[in-house]
Amino acid sequence: MTRTLMSASRTSRSPRWPALLVWIFAWVTLVFLDPSWELANLAMVLVLASAASALWLSAFASVLACAAAVMVFNWQFVPPRGTFNVDMHQHILLLLTMLVVSSMVALLMTRQRKLALEARTWAYQVETSQAFHDALRDVDTPLDQAPLFQDVLSRMAGCDASVLLCPEGQAQPLQTPQFVRLGTANDDEEARLWQCAQDGSAFGPGTGASEGQDASYLPVRGKRSVYGAVLLRMDQDDSEVLERHLAAAQTLCDHMGLSMERTASAKKAAEARDEAHSQKLRNTLLAAISHDYRTPLATILGAASALHDQGDRLSPGQRKRFASVIVEEVRQLSQLTDNTLQLARLDTSGVTLKRDWESAEEIIGSVVLRVRQNHPDVRVSLRVEPDLPLLRCDAVLLVQLMNNLVDNAIRYAGNSSALEIQARRVVNDVMLSVGDRGPGVPLAWRERIFDAFERGDYQAPSVPVGAERGRRGAGIGLAVCRAIANAHGGRLRVRSRTRGGSSFECLLPIEAQPLGSEAPGTAP
């Protein structure tokens, strides 16, 4: 809790001995002043004593003490002394005035004391409620504050509190998958707690319902559901005070209930958004696949039909060309399928990567080998900084990321482009990058190109004609790259190169390497 809670005073057991000391001191003073003071002045001492003693006595005890004091004053100081007889009428008036004034002063002091105590109690309850509300506001899971909730209830009510909380709202005891139970409630009391949580209404002493119970039961309410109940064993004879304490405790319970309801609503809203996003992604992927699979499938079908129907009449060069078309289109379909599946998987919450300690050299080596096999016309410049730290990563995903960056560069820069593939350290990151000498990426597109299904319509007129054919695709390659980088705790960016072209850079954080780990395939 963020602030210190003040201790609340209790009215039921005030000490009586200070009032007795006040009266003893008053009578000693009267005896001491009797020879020199007039009777009216002595009477003022008793009025003062009645006011002072009322600070510790109840209203009934104060009036009774005043009446007894007037009688003793009559016996001891009013002539004729030693009797209850009064000779002069002004003495009768003095005694009556003493009785009325001292009784009124005592009653007023008692009432003022009660009001002051109520004000302190109310301030304590307000401060407690506000402090607990601040504590709830600073946490994402209100159930983590359940022990604090129980402690604050116990302090506010002045008794032990038992708490039952149901995160999912109203539920049956045997049907609730999880709940929080704190306190020392027995089996019967726990059954009543469940009843209170199901009905959503308070019962027990001070609630106006089932007053014969041994304890008071209050629901933990939200606006649309009930999220538990509390049990308070309050020992309070004053029904009005009991009701006030229960009202303050109910306000605290409502704070907890509303906070739990907000958390449950936020969780459901997040789940609904994730489900809607997943559904939208599935629909978009299906639409993209249905569109982008048609062209390569038609090309494959045409080439395969030509080989099947006219194979004997085709020259070896024509058969090789048709076979190359089939291989290339199958490769495009395979890449499109891999990207689609990875985007669907990485865009799902809670995805787990198969991480291991890998070397950047081996990842770059796999990428360069693929480029030389599939794109022999592309010139590759390789720069790998020596002694790079190991990366804790999913090597398959990082290789796919780099392959997508290479294919993207070739697609937009042309097969005759020169690529620069790098691996180097940048402060606390290892940067893997693919650079080209293509038309570059306009500033307005440098974030947009990483969105799914963006096909890069910014293509400049200077792109070689042969590169246009490679631009077919669902527009998800770079989206997959960013998803892979984010899943590794890194980031993906694009920047313009000094002499033209673009550099796509993946920055991966360097993690503390455990002792004894080594790069796969390297000597220790």
Coordinates of C-alpha atoms in Angstrom, one line a residue, residues 28 33 53 59 165 212 241 266 296 338 425 473:
V28 CA -10.1 17.5 46.8
L33 CA -11.2 25.8 48.5
S53 CA -15.2 13.3 33.0
A59 CA -23.9 9.6 28.3
L165 CA -12.6 -14.4 -5.0
G212 CA -29.5 -14.1 13.0
V241 CA -21.9 2.0 14.0
A266 CA -9.9 -6.4 -20.9
P296 CA 2.4 -20.3 -61.1
D338 CA 6.6 -21.2 -46.3
R425 CA 28.4 -5.9 -34.6
G473 CA 3.7 -12.7 -54.9

